[in-house]
PDB file of C-alpha atoms in Angstrom:
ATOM      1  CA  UNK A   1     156.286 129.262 124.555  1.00 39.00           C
ATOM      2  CA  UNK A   2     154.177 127.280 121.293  1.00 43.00           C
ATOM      3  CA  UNK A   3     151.482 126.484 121.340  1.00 47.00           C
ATOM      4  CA  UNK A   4     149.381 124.325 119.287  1.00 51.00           C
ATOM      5  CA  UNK A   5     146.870 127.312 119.012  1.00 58.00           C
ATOM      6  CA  UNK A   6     149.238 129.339 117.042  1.00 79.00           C
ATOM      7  CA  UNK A   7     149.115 126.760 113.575  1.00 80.00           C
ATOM      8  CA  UNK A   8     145.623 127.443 113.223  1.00 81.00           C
ATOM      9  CA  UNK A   9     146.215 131.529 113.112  1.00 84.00           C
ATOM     10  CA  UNK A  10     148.219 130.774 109.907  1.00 86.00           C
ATOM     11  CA  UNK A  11     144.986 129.059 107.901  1.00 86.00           C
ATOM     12  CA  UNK A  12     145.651 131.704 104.926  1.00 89.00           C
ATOM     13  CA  UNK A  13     148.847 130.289 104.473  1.00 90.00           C
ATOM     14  CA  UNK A  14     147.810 126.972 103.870  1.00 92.00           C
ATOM     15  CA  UNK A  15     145.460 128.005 101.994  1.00 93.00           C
ATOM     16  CA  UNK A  16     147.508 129.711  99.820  1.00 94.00           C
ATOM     17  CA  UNK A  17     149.787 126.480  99.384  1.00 93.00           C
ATOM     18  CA  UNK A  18     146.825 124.542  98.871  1.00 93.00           C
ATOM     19  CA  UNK A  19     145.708 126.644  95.909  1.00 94.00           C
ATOM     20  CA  UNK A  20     148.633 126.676  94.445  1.00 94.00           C
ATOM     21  CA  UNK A  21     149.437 122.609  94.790  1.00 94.00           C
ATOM     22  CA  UNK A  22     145.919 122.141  92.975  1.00 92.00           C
ATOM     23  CA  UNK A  23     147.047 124.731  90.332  1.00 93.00           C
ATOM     24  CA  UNK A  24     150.293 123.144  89.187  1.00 94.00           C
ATOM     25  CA  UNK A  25     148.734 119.708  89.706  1.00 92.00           C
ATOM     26  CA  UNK A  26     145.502 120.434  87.896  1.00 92.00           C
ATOM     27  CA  UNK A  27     148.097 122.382  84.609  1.00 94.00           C
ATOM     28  CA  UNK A  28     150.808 119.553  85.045  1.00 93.00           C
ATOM     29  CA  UNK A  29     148.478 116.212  84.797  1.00 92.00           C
ATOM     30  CA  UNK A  30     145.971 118.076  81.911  1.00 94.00           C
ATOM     31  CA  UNK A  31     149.281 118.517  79.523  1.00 96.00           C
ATOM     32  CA  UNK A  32     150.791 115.029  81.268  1.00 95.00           C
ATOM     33  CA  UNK A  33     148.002 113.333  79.647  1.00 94.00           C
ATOM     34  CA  UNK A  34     147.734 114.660  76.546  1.00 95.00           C
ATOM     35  CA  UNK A  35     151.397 114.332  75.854  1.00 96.00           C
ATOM     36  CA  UNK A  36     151.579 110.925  77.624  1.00 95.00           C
ATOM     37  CA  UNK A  37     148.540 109.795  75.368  1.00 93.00           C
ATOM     38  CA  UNK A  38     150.260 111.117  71.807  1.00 94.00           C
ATOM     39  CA  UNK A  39     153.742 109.107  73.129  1.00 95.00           C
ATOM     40  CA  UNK A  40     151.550 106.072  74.624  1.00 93.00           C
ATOM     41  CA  UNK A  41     149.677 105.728  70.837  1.00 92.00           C
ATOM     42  CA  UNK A  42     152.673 106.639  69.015  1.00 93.00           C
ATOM     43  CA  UNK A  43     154.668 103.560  70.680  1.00 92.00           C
ATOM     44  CA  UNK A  44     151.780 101.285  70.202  1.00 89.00           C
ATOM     45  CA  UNK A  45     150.715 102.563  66.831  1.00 88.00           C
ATOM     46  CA  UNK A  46     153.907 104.580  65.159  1.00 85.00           C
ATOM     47  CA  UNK A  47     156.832 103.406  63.016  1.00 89.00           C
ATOM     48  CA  UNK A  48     159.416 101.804  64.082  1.00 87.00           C
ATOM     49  CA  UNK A  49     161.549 104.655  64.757  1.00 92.00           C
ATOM     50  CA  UNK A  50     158.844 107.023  66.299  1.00 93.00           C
ATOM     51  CA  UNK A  51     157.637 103.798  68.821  1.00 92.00           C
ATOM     52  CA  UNK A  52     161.702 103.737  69.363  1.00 94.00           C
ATOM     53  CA  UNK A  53     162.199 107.439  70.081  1.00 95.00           C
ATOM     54  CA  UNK A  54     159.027 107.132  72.228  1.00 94.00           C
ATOM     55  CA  UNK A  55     159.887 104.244  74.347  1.00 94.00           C
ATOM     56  CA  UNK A  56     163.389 106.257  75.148  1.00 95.00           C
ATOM     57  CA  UNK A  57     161.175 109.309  76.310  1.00 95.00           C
ATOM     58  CA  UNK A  58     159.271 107.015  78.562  1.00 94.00           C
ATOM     59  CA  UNK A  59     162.203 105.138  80.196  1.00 94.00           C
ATOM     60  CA  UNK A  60     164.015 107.951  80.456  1.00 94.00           C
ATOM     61  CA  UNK A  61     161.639 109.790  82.204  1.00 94.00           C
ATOM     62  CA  UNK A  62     160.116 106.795  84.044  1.00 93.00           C
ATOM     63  CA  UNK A  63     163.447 106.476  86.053  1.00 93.00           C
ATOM     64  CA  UNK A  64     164.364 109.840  87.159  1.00 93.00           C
ATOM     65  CA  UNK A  65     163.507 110.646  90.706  1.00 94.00           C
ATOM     66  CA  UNK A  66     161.467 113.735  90.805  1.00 92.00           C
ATOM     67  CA  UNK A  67     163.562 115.477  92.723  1.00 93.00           C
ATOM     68  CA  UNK A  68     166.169 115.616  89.907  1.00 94.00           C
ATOM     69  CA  UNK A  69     163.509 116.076  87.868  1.00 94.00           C
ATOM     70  CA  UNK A  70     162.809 119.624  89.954  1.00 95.00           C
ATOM     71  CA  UNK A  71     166.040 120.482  89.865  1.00 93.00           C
ATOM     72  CA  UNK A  72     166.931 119.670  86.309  1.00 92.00           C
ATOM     73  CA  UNK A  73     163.961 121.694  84.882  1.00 92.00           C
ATOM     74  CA  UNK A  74     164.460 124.566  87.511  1.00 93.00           C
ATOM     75  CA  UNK A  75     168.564 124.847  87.087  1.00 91.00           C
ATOM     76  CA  UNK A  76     169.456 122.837  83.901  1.00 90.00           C
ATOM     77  CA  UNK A  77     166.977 124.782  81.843  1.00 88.00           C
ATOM     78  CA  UNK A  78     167.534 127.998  82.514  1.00 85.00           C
ATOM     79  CA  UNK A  79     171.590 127.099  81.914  1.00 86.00           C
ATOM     80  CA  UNK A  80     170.707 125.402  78.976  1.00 85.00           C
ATOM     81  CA  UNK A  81     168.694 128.376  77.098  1.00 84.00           C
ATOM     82  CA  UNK A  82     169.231 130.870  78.895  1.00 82.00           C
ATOM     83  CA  UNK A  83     165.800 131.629  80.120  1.00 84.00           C
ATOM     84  CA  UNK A  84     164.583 132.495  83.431  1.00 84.00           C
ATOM     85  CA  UNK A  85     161.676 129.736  84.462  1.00 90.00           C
ATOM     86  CA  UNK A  86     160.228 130.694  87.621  1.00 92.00           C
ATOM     87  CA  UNK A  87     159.831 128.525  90.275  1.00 93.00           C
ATOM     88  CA  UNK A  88     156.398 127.356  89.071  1.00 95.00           C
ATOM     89  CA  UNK A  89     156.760 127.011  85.407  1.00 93.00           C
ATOM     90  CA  UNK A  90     159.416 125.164  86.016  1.00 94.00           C
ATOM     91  CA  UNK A  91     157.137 122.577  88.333  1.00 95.00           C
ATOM     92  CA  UNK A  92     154.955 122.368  85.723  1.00 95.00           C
ATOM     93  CA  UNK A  93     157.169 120.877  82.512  1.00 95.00           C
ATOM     94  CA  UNK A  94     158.897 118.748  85.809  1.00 95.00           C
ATOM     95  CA  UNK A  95     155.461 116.878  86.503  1.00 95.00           C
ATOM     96  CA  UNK A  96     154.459 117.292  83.291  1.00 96.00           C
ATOM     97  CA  UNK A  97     157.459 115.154  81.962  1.00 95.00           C
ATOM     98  CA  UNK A  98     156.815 112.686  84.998  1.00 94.00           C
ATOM     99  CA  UNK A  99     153.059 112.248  84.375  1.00 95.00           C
ATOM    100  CA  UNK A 100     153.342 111.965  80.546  1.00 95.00           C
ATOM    101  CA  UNK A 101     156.064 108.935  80.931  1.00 95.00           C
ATOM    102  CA  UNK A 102     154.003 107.079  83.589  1.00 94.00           C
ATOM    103  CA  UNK A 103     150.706 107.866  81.543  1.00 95.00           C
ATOM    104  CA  UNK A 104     152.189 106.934  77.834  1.00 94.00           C
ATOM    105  CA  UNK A 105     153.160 103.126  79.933  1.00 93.00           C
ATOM    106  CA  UNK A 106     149.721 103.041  80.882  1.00 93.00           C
ATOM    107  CA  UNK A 107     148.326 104.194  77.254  1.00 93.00           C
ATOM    108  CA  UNK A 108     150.141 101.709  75.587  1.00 92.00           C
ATOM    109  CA  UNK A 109     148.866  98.914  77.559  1.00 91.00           C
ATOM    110  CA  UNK A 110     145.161  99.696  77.758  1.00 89.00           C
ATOM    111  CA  UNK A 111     145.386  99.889  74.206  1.00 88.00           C
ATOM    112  CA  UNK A 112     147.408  96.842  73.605  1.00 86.00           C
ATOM    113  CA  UNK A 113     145.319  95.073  76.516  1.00 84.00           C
ATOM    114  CA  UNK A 114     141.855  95.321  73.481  1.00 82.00           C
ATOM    115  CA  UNK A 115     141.626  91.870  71.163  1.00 78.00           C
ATOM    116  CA  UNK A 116     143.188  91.995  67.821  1.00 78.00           C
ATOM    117  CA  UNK A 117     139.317  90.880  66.284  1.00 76.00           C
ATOM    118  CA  UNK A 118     138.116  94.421  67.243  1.00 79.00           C
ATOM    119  CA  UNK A 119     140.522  95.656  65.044  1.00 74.00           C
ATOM    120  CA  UNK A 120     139.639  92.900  62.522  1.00 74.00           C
ATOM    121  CA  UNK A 121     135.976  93.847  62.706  1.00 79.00           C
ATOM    122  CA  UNK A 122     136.487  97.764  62.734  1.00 77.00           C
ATOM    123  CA  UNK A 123     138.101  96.739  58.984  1.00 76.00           C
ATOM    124  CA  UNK A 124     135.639  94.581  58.174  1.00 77.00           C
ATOM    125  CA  UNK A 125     133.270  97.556  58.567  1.00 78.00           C
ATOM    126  CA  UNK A 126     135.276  99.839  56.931  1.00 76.00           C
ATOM    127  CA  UNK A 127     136.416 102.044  58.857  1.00 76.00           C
ATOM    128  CA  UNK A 128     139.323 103.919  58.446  1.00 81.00           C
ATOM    129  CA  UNK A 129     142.133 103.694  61.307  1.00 78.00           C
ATOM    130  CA  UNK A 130     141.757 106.987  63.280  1.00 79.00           C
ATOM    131  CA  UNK A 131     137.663 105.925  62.750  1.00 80.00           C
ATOM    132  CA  UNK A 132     138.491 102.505  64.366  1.00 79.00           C
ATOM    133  CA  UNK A 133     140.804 104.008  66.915  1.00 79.00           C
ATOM    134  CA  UNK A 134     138.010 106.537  68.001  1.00 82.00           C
ATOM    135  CA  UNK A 135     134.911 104.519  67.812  1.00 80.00           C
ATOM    136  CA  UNK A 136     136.067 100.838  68.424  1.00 80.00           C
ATOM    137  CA  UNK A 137     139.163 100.430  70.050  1.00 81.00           C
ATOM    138  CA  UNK A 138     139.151 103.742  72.298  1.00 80.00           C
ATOM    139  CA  UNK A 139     136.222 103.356  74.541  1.00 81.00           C
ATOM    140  CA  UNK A 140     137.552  99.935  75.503  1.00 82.00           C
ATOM    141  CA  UNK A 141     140.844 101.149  76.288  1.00 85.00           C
ATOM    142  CA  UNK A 142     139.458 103.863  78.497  1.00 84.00           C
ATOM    143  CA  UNK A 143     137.962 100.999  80.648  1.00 83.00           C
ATOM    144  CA  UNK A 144     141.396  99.711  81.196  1.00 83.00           C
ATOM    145  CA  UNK A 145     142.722 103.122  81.297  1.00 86.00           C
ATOM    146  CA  UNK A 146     141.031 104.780  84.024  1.00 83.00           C
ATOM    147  CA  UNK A 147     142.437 103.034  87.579  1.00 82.00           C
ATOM    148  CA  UNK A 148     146.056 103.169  86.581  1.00 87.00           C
ATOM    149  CA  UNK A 149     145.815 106.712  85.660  1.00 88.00           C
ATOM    150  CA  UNK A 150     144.397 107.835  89.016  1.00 87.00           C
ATOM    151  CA  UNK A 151     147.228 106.157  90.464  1.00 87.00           C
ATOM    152  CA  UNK A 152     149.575 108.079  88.366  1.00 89.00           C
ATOM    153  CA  UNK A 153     147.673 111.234  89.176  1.00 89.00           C
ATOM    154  CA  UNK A 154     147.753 110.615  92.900  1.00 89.00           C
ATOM    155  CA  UNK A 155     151.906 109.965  92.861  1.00 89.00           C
ATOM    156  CA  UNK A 156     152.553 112.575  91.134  1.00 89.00           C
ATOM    157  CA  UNK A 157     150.297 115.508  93.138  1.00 90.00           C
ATOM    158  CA  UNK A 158     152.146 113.319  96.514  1.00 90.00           C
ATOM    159  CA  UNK A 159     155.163 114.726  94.598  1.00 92.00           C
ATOM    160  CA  UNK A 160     154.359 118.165  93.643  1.00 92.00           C
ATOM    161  CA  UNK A 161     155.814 118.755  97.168  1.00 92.00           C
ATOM    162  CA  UNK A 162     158.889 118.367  95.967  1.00 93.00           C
ATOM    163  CA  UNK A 163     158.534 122.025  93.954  1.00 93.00           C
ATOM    164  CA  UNK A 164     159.379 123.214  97.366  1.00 92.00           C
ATOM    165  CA  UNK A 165     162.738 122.689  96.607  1.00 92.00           C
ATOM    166  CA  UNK A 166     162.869 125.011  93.712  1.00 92.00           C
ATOM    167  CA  UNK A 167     161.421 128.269  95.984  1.00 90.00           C
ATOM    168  CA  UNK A 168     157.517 127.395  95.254  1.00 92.00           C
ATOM    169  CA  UNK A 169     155.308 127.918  98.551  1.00 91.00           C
ATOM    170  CA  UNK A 170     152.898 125.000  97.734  1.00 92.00           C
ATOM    171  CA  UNK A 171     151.019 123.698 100.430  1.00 93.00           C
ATOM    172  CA  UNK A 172     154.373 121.502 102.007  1.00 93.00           C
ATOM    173  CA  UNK A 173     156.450 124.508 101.601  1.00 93.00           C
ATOM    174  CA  UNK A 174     153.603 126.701 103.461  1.00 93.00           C
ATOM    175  CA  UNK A 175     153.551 123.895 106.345  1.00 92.00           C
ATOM    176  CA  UNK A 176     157.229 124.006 106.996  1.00 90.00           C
ATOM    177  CA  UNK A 177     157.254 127.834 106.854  1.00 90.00           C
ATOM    178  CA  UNK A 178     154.638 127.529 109.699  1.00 90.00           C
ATOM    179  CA  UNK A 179     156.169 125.193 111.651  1.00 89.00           C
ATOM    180  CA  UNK A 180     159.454 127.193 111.478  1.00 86.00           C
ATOM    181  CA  UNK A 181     157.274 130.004 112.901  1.00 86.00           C
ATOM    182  CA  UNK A 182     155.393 127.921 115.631  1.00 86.00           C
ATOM    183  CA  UNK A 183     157.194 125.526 116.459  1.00 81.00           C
ATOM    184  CA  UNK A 184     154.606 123.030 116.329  1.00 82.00           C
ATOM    185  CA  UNK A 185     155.954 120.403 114.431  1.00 86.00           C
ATOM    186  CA  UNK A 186     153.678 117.481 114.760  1.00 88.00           C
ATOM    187  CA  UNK A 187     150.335 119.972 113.865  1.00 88.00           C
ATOM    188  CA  UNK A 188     152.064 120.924 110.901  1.00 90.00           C
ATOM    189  CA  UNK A 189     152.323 117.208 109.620  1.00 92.00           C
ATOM    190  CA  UNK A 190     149.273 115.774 111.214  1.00 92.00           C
ATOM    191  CA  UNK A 191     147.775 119.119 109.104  1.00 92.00           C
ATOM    192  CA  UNK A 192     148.817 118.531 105.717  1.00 93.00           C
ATOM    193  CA  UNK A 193     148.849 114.976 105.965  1.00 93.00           C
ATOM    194  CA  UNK A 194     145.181 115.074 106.224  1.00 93.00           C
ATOM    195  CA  UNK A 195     144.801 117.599 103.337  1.00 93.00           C
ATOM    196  CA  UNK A 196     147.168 115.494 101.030  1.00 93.00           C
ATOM    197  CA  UNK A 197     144.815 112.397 102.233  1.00 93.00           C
ATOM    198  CA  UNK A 198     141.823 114.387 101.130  1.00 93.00           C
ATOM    199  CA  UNK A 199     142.565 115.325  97.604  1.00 90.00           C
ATOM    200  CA  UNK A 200     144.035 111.634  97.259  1.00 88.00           C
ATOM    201  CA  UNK A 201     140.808 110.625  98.229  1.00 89.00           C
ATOM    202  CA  UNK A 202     138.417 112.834  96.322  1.00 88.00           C
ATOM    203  CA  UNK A 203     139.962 111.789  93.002  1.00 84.00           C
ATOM    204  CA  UNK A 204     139.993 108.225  94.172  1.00 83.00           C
ATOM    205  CA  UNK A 205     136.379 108.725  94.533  1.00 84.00           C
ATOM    206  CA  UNK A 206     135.502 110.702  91.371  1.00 79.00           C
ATOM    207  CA  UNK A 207     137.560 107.801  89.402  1.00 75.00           C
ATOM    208  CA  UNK A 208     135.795 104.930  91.166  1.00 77.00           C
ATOM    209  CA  UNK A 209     132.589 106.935  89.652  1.00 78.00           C
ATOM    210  CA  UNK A 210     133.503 107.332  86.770  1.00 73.00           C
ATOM    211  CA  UNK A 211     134.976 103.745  85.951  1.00 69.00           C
ATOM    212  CA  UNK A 212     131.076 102.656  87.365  1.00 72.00           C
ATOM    213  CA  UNK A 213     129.704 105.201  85.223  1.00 71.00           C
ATOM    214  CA  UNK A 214     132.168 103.510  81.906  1.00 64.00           C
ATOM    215  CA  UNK A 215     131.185 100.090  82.808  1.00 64.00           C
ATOM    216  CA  UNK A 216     127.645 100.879  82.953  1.00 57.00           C
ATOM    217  CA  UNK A 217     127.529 102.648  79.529  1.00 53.00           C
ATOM    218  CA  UNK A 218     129.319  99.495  78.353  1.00 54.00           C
TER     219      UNK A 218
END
């Protein structure tokens, strides 16, 4: 007979998951916002065919569920060139493609959000435009920046559970493996419910103190 006893016995296995969901989340949203800020600056800022080749990376991106998103960079990858991803580097350019679409919408307008007389005055000054963009326009941005990226940030860890799918034991993967083992279905969920809801709300947290710590500076 189960027993909700025997989930607990299993703590290195959730572990384990839970290491490796922070891993691919912490790798996936550092290169999601790099590459979401060079497409987010290059649609606000580039030519008219670069801000046209960006905004097609963005919608394209933007409306692909994640779970074909998985399974594209898992299976249409490896057919397409031939190389064998594993089940985590594949993950990785998956989130990374979903974070850097979401992030580049956000980029563009933060930046776009700052009055056109900053700009004006930057010139006046005269700075150069990578000058104004660093010293001027940028730290206002940020301001505007910083809550939509956390939300980003939180949606997309929520659906690094979907590299499950793909053969990766992250921490859902771990739960369900546990629960086939136990039995103890409603331990299992109540479990990593709670540890989702904790990471959600330690970077909730660290953003609200940073955005104080931005306005304060300001």
């Amino acid at each position: 007979m189960f027993t909700r006893g025997n989930v607990w016995e299993y703590w290195p296995v959730f572990l384990h998951g839970l290491v490796l969901t922070v891993e691919l989340s912490l790798i996936a949203l550092a290169a999601g916002f790099v590459l979401g800020m060079a497409v987010g600056l290059a649609r606000t800022y580039g030519p008219g065919p670069v801000r046209l080749l960006c905004t097609g990376f963005t919608e394209t991106f933007r409306s692909i569920p994640p779970l074909l998103l998985f399974f594209g960079a898992f299976y249409g990858l490896t057919y397409a060139t031939g190389l064998a991803l594993s089940p985590f580097q594949a993950s990785v350019i998956a989130m990374t493609l979903e974070a850097s679409a979401f992030i580049s919408e956000v980029v563009r307008a933060a930046f776009r959000s700052v009055d056109r007389g900053q700009w004006n005055a930057a010139q006046a000054l005269g700075l150069r435009f990578w000058a104004a963009l660093w010293t001027v326009i940028g730290p206002q941005a940020i301001r505007v920046l910083i809550p939509p990226t956390i939300g980003v940030y939180v949606a997309v860890l929520k659906d690094s559970s979907f590299a499950s799918i793909v053969g990766l034991v992250e921490l859902t993967r771990a739960g369900l493996l546990v629960r086939e083992t136990v039995g103890d279905s409603l331990t299992v969920f109540l479990l990593l419910s709670g540890i989702y809801f904790a990471i959600n709300f330690a970077i909730s947290s660290g953003a609200l103190a940073l955005e104080a710590r931005f306005r304060f500076a300001h």
